[in-house]
Structures are given as structure tokens and as C-alpha cells.
XYZ file of C-alpha atoms in Angstrom:
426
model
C 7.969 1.923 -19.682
C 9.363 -1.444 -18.983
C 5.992 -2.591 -20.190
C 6.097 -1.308 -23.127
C 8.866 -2.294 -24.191
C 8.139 -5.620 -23.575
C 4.704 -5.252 -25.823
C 6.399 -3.657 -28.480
C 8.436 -7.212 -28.673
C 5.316 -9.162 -28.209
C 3.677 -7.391 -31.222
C 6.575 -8.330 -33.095
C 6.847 -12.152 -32.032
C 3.366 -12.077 -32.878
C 3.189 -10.483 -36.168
C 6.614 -12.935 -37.205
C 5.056 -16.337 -35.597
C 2.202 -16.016 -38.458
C 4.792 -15.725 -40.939
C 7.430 -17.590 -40.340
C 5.972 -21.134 -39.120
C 5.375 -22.690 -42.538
C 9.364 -22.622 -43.397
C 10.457 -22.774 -39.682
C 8.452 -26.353 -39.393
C 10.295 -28.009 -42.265
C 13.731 -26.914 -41.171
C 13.389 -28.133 -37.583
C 14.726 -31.102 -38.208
C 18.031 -29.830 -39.398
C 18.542 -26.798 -37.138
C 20.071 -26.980 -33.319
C 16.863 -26.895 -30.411
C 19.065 -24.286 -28.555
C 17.527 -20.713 -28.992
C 18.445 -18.399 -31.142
C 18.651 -14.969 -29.579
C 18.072 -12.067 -32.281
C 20.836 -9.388 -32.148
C 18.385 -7.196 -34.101
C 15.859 -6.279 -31.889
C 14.863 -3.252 -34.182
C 14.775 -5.553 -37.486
C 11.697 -5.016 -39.390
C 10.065 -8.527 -39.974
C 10.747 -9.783 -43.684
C 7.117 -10.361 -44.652
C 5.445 -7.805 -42.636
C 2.161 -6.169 -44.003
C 1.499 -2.660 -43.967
C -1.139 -2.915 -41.867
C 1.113 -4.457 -39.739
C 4.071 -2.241 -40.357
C 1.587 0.954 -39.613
C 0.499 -0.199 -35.971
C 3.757 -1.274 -35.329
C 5.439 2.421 -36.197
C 2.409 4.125 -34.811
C 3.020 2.166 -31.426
C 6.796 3.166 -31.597
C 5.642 6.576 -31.511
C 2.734 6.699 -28.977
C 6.106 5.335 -26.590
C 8.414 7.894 -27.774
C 5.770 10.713 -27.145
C 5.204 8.893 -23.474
C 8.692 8.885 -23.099
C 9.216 12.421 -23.398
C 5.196 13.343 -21.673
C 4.308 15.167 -25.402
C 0.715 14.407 -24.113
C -0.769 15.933 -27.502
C 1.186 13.984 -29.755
C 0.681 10.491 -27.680
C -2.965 11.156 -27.679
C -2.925 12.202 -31.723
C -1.040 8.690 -32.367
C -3.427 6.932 -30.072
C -6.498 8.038 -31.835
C -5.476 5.485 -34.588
C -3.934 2.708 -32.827
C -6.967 1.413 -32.003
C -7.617 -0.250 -35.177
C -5.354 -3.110 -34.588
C -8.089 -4.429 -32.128
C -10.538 -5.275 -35.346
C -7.208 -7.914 -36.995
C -8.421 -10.923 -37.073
C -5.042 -12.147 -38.971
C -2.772 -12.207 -35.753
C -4.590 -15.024 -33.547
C -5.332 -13.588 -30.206
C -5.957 -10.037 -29.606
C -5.734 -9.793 -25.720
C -2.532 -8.117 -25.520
C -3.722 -5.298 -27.974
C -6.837 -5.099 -25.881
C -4.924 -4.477 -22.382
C -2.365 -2.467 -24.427
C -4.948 0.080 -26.034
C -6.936 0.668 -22.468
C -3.895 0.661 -20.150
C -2.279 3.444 -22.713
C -5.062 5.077 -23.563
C -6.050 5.724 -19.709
C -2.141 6.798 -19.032
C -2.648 9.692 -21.578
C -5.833 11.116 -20.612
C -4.659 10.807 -17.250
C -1.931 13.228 -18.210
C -3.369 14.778 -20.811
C -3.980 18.488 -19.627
C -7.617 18.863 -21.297
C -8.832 15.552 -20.907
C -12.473 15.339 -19.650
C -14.626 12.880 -17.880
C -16.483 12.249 -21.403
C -13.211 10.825 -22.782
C -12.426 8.648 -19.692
C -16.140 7.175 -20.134
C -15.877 6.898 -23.841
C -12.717 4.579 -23.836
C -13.638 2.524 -20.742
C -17.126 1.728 -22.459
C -15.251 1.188 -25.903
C -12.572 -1.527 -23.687
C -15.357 -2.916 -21.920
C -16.684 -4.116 -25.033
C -13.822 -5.330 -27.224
C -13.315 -8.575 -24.938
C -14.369 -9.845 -21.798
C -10.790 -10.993 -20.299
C -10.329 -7.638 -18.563
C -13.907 -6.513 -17.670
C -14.143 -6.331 -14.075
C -10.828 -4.535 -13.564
C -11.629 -1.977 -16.593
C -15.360 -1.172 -14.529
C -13.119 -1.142 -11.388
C -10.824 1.341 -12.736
C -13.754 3.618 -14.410
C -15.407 3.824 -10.961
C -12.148 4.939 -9.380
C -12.080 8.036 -11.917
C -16.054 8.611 -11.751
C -15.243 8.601 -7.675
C -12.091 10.789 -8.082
C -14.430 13.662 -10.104
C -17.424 13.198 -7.556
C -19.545 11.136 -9.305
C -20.161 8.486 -6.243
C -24.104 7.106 -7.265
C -22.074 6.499 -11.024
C -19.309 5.341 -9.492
C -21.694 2.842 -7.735
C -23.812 1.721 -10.183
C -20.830 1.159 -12.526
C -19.371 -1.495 -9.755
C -23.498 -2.928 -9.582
C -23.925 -3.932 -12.806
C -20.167 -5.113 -13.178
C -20.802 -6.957 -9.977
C -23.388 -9.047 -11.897
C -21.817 -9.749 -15.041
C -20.857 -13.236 -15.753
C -19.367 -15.138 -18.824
C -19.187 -18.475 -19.104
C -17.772 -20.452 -16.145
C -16.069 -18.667 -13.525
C -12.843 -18.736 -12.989
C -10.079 -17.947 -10.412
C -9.186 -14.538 -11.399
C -12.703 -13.888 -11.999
C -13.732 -14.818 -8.567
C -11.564 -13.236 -6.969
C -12.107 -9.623 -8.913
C -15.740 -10.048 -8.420
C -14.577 -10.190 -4.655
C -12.931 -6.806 -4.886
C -15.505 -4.866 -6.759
C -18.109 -6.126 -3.914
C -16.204 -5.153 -1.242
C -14.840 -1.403 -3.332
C -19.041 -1.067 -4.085
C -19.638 -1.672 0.102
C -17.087 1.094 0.813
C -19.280 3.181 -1.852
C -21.929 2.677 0.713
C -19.760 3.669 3.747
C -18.826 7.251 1.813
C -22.343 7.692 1.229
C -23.263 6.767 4.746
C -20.581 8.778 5.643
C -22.156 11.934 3.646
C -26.022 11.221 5.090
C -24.887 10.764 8.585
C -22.788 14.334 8.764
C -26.027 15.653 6.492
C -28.152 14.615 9.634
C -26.232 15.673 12.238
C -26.063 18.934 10.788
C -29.902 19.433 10.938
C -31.490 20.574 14.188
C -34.857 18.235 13.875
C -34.491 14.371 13.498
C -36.244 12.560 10.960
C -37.400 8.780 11.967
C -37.620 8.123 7.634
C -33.700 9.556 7.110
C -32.489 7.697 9.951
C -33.615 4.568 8.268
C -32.385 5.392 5.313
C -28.856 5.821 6.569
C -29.450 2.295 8.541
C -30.193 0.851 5.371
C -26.663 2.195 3.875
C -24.851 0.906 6.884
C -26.731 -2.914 6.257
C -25.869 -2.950 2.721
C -22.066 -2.416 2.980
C -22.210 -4.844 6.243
C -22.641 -7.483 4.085
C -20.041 -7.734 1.545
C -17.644 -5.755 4.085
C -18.166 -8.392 6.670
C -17.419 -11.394 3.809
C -13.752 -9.801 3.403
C -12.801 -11.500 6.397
C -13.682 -15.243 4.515
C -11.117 -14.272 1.818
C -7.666 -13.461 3.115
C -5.796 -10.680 2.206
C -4.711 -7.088 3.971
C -8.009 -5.326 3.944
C -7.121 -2.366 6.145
C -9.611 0.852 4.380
C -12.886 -2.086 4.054
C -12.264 -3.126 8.153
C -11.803 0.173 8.984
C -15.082 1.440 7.269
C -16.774 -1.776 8.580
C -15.636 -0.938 12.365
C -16.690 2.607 12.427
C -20.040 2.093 11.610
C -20.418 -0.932 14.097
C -18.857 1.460 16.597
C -21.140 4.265 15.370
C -24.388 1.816 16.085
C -22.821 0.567 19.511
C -21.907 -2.745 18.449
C -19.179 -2.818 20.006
C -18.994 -7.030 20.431
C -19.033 -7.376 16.738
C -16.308 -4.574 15.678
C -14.175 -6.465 18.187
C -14.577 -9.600 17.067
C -13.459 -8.286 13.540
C -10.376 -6.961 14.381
C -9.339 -9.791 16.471
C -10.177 -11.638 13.570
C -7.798 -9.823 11.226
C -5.177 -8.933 13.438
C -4.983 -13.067 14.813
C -6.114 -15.492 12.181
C -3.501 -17.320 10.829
C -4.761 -17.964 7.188
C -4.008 -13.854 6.615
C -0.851 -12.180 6.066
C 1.300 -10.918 8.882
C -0.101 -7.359 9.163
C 1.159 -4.510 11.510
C -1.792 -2.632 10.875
C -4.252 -4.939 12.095
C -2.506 -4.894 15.925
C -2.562 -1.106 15.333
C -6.669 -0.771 14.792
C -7.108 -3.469 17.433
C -4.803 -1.551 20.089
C -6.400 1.796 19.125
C -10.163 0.088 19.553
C -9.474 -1.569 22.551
C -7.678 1.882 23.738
C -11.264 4.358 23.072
C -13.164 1.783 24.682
C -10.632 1.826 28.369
C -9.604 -1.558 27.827
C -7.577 -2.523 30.917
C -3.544 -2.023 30.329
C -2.997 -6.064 30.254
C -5.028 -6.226 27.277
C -3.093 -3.399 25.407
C 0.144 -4.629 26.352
C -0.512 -8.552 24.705
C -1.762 -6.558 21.629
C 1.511 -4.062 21.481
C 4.109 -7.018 22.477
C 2.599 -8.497 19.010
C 3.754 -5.425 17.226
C 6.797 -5.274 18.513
C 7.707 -8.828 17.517
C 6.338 -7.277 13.964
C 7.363 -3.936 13.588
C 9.986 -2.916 16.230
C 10.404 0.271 15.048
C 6.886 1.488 15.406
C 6.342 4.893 16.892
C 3.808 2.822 19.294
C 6.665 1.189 21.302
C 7.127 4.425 22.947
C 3.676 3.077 24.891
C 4.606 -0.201 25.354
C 7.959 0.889 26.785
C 5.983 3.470 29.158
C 3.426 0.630 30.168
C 6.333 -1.810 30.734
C 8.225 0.851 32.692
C 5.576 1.462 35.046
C 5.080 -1.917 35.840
C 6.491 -3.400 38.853
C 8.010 -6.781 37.848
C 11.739 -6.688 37.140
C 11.461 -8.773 33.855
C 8.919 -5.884 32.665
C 11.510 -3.450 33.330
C 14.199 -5.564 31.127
C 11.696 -5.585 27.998
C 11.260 -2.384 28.483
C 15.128 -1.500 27.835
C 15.424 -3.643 25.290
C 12.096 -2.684 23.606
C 13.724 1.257 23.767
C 17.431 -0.197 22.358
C 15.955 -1.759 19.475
C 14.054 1.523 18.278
C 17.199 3.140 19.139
C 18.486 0.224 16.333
C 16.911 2.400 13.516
C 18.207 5.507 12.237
C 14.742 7.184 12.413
C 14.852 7.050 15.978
C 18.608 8.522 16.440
C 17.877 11.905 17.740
C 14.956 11.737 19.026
C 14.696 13.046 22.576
C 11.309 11.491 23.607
C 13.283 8.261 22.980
C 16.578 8.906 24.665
C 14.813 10.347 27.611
C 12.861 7.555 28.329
C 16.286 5.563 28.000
C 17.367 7.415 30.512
C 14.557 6.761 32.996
C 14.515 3.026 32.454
C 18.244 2.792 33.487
C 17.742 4.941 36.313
C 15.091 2.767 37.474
C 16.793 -0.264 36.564
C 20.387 1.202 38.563
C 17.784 0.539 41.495
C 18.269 -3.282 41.109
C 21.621 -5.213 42.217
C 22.340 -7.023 39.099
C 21.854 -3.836 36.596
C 24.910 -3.927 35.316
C 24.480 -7.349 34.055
C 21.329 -6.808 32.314
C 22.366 -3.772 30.244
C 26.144 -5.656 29.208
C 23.649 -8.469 28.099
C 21.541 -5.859 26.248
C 24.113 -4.144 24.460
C 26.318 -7.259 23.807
C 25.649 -7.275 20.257
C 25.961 -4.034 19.836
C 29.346 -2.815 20.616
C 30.466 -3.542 16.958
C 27.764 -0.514 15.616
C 26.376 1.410 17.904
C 29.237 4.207 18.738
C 28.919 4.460 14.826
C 25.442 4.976 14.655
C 25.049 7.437 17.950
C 28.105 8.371 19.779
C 30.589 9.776 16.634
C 32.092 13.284 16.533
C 29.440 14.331 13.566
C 26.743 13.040 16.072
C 28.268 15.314 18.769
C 28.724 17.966 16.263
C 25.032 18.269 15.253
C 23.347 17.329 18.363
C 25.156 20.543 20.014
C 24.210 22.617 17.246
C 20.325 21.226 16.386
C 19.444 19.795 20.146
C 21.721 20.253 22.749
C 19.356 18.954 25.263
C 19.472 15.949 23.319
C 23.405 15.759 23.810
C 22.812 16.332 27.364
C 21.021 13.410 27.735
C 23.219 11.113 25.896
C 26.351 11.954 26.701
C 25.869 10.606 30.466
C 24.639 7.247 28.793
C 27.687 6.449 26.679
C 29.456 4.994 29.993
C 26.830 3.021 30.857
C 25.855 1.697 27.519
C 29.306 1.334 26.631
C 31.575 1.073 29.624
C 35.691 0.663 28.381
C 34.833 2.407 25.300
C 36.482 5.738 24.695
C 34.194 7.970 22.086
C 34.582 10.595 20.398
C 30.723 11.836 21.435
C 31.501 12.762 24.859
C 35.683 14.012 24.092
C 34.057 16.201 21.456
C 34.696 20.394 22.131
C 33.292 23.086 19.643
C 35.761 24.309 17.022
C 36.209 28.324 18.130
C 35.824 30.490 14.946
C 36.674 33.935 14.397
């Protein structure tokens, strides 16, 4: 409601600039350049007009009716608010424009007998009262003709919007003709999607409909396989894309893409990416080497992620002595994160890395080198009495397991974890 807020001040800067420039402009000269602020935010502007003065009041009570989700009321109010969209007295309009759709879409959203005939009444009527906000008011009217099943509407809304032009393009425009493209290609993948379970479905195959699904998957390939020229976290439109290359066996191509996302520099660091990639490479046997370089990325990225739990196992099974190292430190730093603290799948394979790793001569060294900076916090965050308390209660295997730990994690520390004895009640 932020928003708001700051539009109801807008309307009024507006409807005062008009106004108040003539006597402003020959006092300038006299009066300090430091601004003023105005203590009177609620002030009603001296030379206001009642037109002016209505759309301001009727605004101040479309918010309070938001404020308080009177849905009825809001939507009552709304129905005349509109008319400040045909003043011509107030210099630009834009702000109105945005105001009126972004409101007006709120409300029927909410509104509990709002129909699809009212969403495409007010999108059409916004589409037309300026150009500014075009492509993102037709990408926001396919979204609801999508949400109530409408997909063929919901595409051709995003064709003909993906064809409109106005004078010469700009930045913003670019780039929002960009996203309707690619949210028009993932269209085509739902409706691939649909004809391909349709045809499975059917006992007798049908050379005509399998072309016509082909011809689905070619026409999203090409605006889904431009995303990767504009970068940007694209995770639904490469997923999409990399399913139906799977689907048709190209297997070179859907690997190329996600290498492409996950490893090209120009796009933003994105966990996600190394996830698809690791989960690809995984259906299609990829040796372990491979899945390892992609999960050591993710764990420089996202140590927390529930995936380390295979890197650790990979690492652990591994032979070399430095893999069994990143392996214990790969399981202490999930174990750095609450969401990890009592979970036995974790703590177990703690367990079985330093019982592996008690195998070596210098052990001791490596887990005091581990754990170094982490004497300060960790008996906090695992080994308190409440820990003790609940783990005996909620998981005692769980207690089992770390209670033997605490020396070796911790060695010269005395805890409360493993002192701790039930409280006998009667």
C-alpha cells in the first residue's frame, strides 16, 4: 500500500505544480533554494478544482476500502475513477494510467464475483489509453486468460502484442518484447505438453498428429533457444526447452544449453542452473567425475543444499585422502545451518566420514583444523541442554549418534549435551 501512498502524493504534486508555478517563479529570487518540506501532508491544495478535488477524495477512498479488503466498496469507487484518464489539464497522464490498471486488476482479483469478462474489459480499456505500458498489460491479461484455461487466447493475446510497435524502440521495450516471446514459446510447450499426453493416450499412431506436435516443439525452439543471447535467470523457459530436446533425443543440444546457463559468465550466479545440469547429466549415467565438478560448483554456491548429501557420499567413497577432507568439511558446513541441526541422514554420515578418516595417522589434525573456527558457536548451536532435551524426546537415535561426536569435534570442551539426564516426574 506503500504504492499508493506514494501516488496519492504524486496526484497532489501534480494537481499543485499547475497551480502554483506562475507565483512560485517570481518569488524565486527572494526565497532560500533549500526545500521546503510540507508538514501538511493532508492539506487540500488552495486552488484545487472540483474535478480535481473529486478524483482526489474518490482515490482516498478506493485506498481506504483496499485497506480494509471492502472489495464491493473499492470496486463501486473504482467504477468512477477512471475519468481522470480523459484530463487533459494536468500534463502527463501516465501515472493515472498505471494507477487505474494496477488497481483496478488488484480488486477484481479479490473481488469475490469478478468474472473473466471484467478482467478482459479493463485490460482492453488500459491497453488503449496509452502505449507506455502495453506489453506488460497484454502480458498480464494472458497470465489471467492462462490461469482460467483459456491457453489458444492466452496465446494469441501474447501474438499480436508480440508484433506491436510504436515509434522507435526502446530499452524497456526491447527487452519486454523479449519476455512475451519467450512466455508465448512456453505457451507452445503447455500445448505440446497437452498433444503429446493426448497421443500417447491413443492406441493407433497418427503420422499427421505427430507432425503437428513436431511443429509445436519447433515453434517454441526458437524464441526458447534465443533466451540464452539475453542474460537473465530463465529457469521454467530452459527447463521447457530441455525436455522437449530430451523428449526428441537430442541429447547434444539440451546439454549444450545447460552448460550454457549454468557456466557463462555474462549470467547471474544461479544455483539452479548446476542443479538441472547435475540432474541431466545424472538420467543420462554420466560418469561420477562429471557430477562431482558440477556439485563442487554448488557447493561453492549454495552450501546448504540438500544435494551435498551426494557430493559428501561421492567424496566419501572415493579413495584419495584430500577427497575424504572435503567431504568432512562439505558435511560441517551443512551442519553450519540450522535447517540441517537434527537431521540424522546428516549426522550419520558425519559419523562415517570420521570413522573412516580415524583410519588415517594425522586425523586428529584435520578435524582440529576443521572445527577451528567453530569452537566459539557450535556447542550453542548443537550440543546445549535444550538440544539434549529434545533430541531424547523427538529422536533419540539422533542423540545417540551425536553424543559420541562431541569429544571428537570438540575435545577439552565440557557440554552440557552429553552431562544432560532426564528430569524424573511424578
Amino acid at each position: 500500500m506503500d504504492e499508493l501512498d506514494r501516488e496519492l502524493l504524486a496526484v497532489k504534486d501534480l494537481e499543485d505544480d499547475n497551480d502554483s508555478f506562475s507565483d512560485n517563479s517570481s518569488k524565486a529570487s527572494t526565497k532560500s533554494k533549500l526545500p521546503l518540506v510540507n508538514l501538511d501532508m493532508h492539506a487540500e491544495p488552495p486552488r484545487e478544482t472540483g474535478f480535481h478535488r473529486s478524483t482526489r477524495v474518490c482515490l482516498e477512498h478506493i485506498r481506504d476500502a483496499l485497506l480494509h479488503h471492502r472489495w464491493q466498496e473499492a470496486a463501486e469507487y473504482m467504477a468512477c475513477y477512471p475519468q481522470i484518464l480523459e484530463d487533459t489539464t494536468n500534463g502527463p497522464s501516465q501515472s493515472y494510467k498505471e494507477l487505474t490498471w494496477r488497481i483496478s486488476a488488484e480488486i477484481l482479483h479479490h473481488h469475490p464475483k469478478s468474472k473473466l469478462e471484467d478482467y478482459n474489459n479493463i485490460y482492453e480499456r488500459m491497453k488503449h489509453s496509452g502505449v507506455r505500458h502495453y506489453l506488460m498489460i497484454c502480458l498480464e491479461h494472458s497470465f489471467h486468460l492462462l490461469l482460467n484455461g483459456h491457453i489458444e487466447e492466452a496465446k494469441r493475446q501474447l501474438s499480436v502484442s508480440e508484433s506491436w510497435r510504436y515509434g522507435k524502440e526502446s530499452a524497456d521495450q526491447f527487452q519486454s518484447t523479449k519476455l512475451i516471446q519467450a512466455y508465448r514459446s512456453l505457451l507452445d510447450y503447455i500445448i505440446w505438453c497437452d498433444k503429446k499426453c493426448t497421443h500417447s493416450s491413443t492406441e493407433h499412431s497418427d503420422s499427421t498428429e505427430n507432425q503437428d506436435i513436431r511443429n509445436y516443439f519447433r515453434t517454441a525452439s526458437v524464441n526458447l533457444k534465443e533466451i540464452l543471447k539475453n542474460p537473465g535467470v530463465w529457469d521454467p523457459f530452459i527447463l521447457s526447452y530441455v525436455e522437449m530436446l530430451e523428449f526428441y533425443e537430442e541429447h547434444e543440444e539440451a546439454l549444450k544449453v545447460l552448460n550454457d546457463y549454468a557456466y557463462d559468465n555474462s549470467f547471474p550466479p544461479n544455483p539452479n542452473a548446476h542443479v538441472y545440469l547435475y540432474q541431466y547429466l545424472k538420467r543420462c549415467d554420466t560418469a561420477e567425475k562429471k557430477l562431482m565438478k558440477v556439485l563442487k560448483v554448488l557447493h561453492v554456491l549454495v552450501p546448504s543444499h540438500e544435494l551435498m548429501l551426494e557430493y559428501s557420499s561421492s567424496l566419501l567413497q572415493s579413495e584419495k585422502s584430500s577427497d575424504l577432507q572435503k567431504a568432512l568439511g562439505v558435511v560441517l558446513e551443512m551442519l553450519d545451518f540450522a535447517c540441517w541441526r537434527s537431521n540424522l541422514v546428516v549426522w550419520k554420515r558425519l559419523e562415517a566420514i570420521i570413522q573412516k578418516l580415524q583410519l588415517e595417522k594425522d586425523w586428529k589434525d584435520v578435524v582440529s583444523t576443521k572445527m577451528a573456527d567453530r569452537q566459539g558457536w557450535w556447542p550453542a548451536l548443537h550440543f546445549t541442554n535444550f538440544h539434549a532435551s529434545k533430541d531424547s524426546e523427538e529422536n533419540p537415535e539422533l542423540m545417540q549418534v551425536k553424543a559420541p561426536l562431541t569429544k571428537t569435534l570438540c575435545p577439552g570442551l565440557t557440554l552440557k549435551y552429553t552431562d544432560w539426564q532426564p528430569i524424573n516426574r511424578k
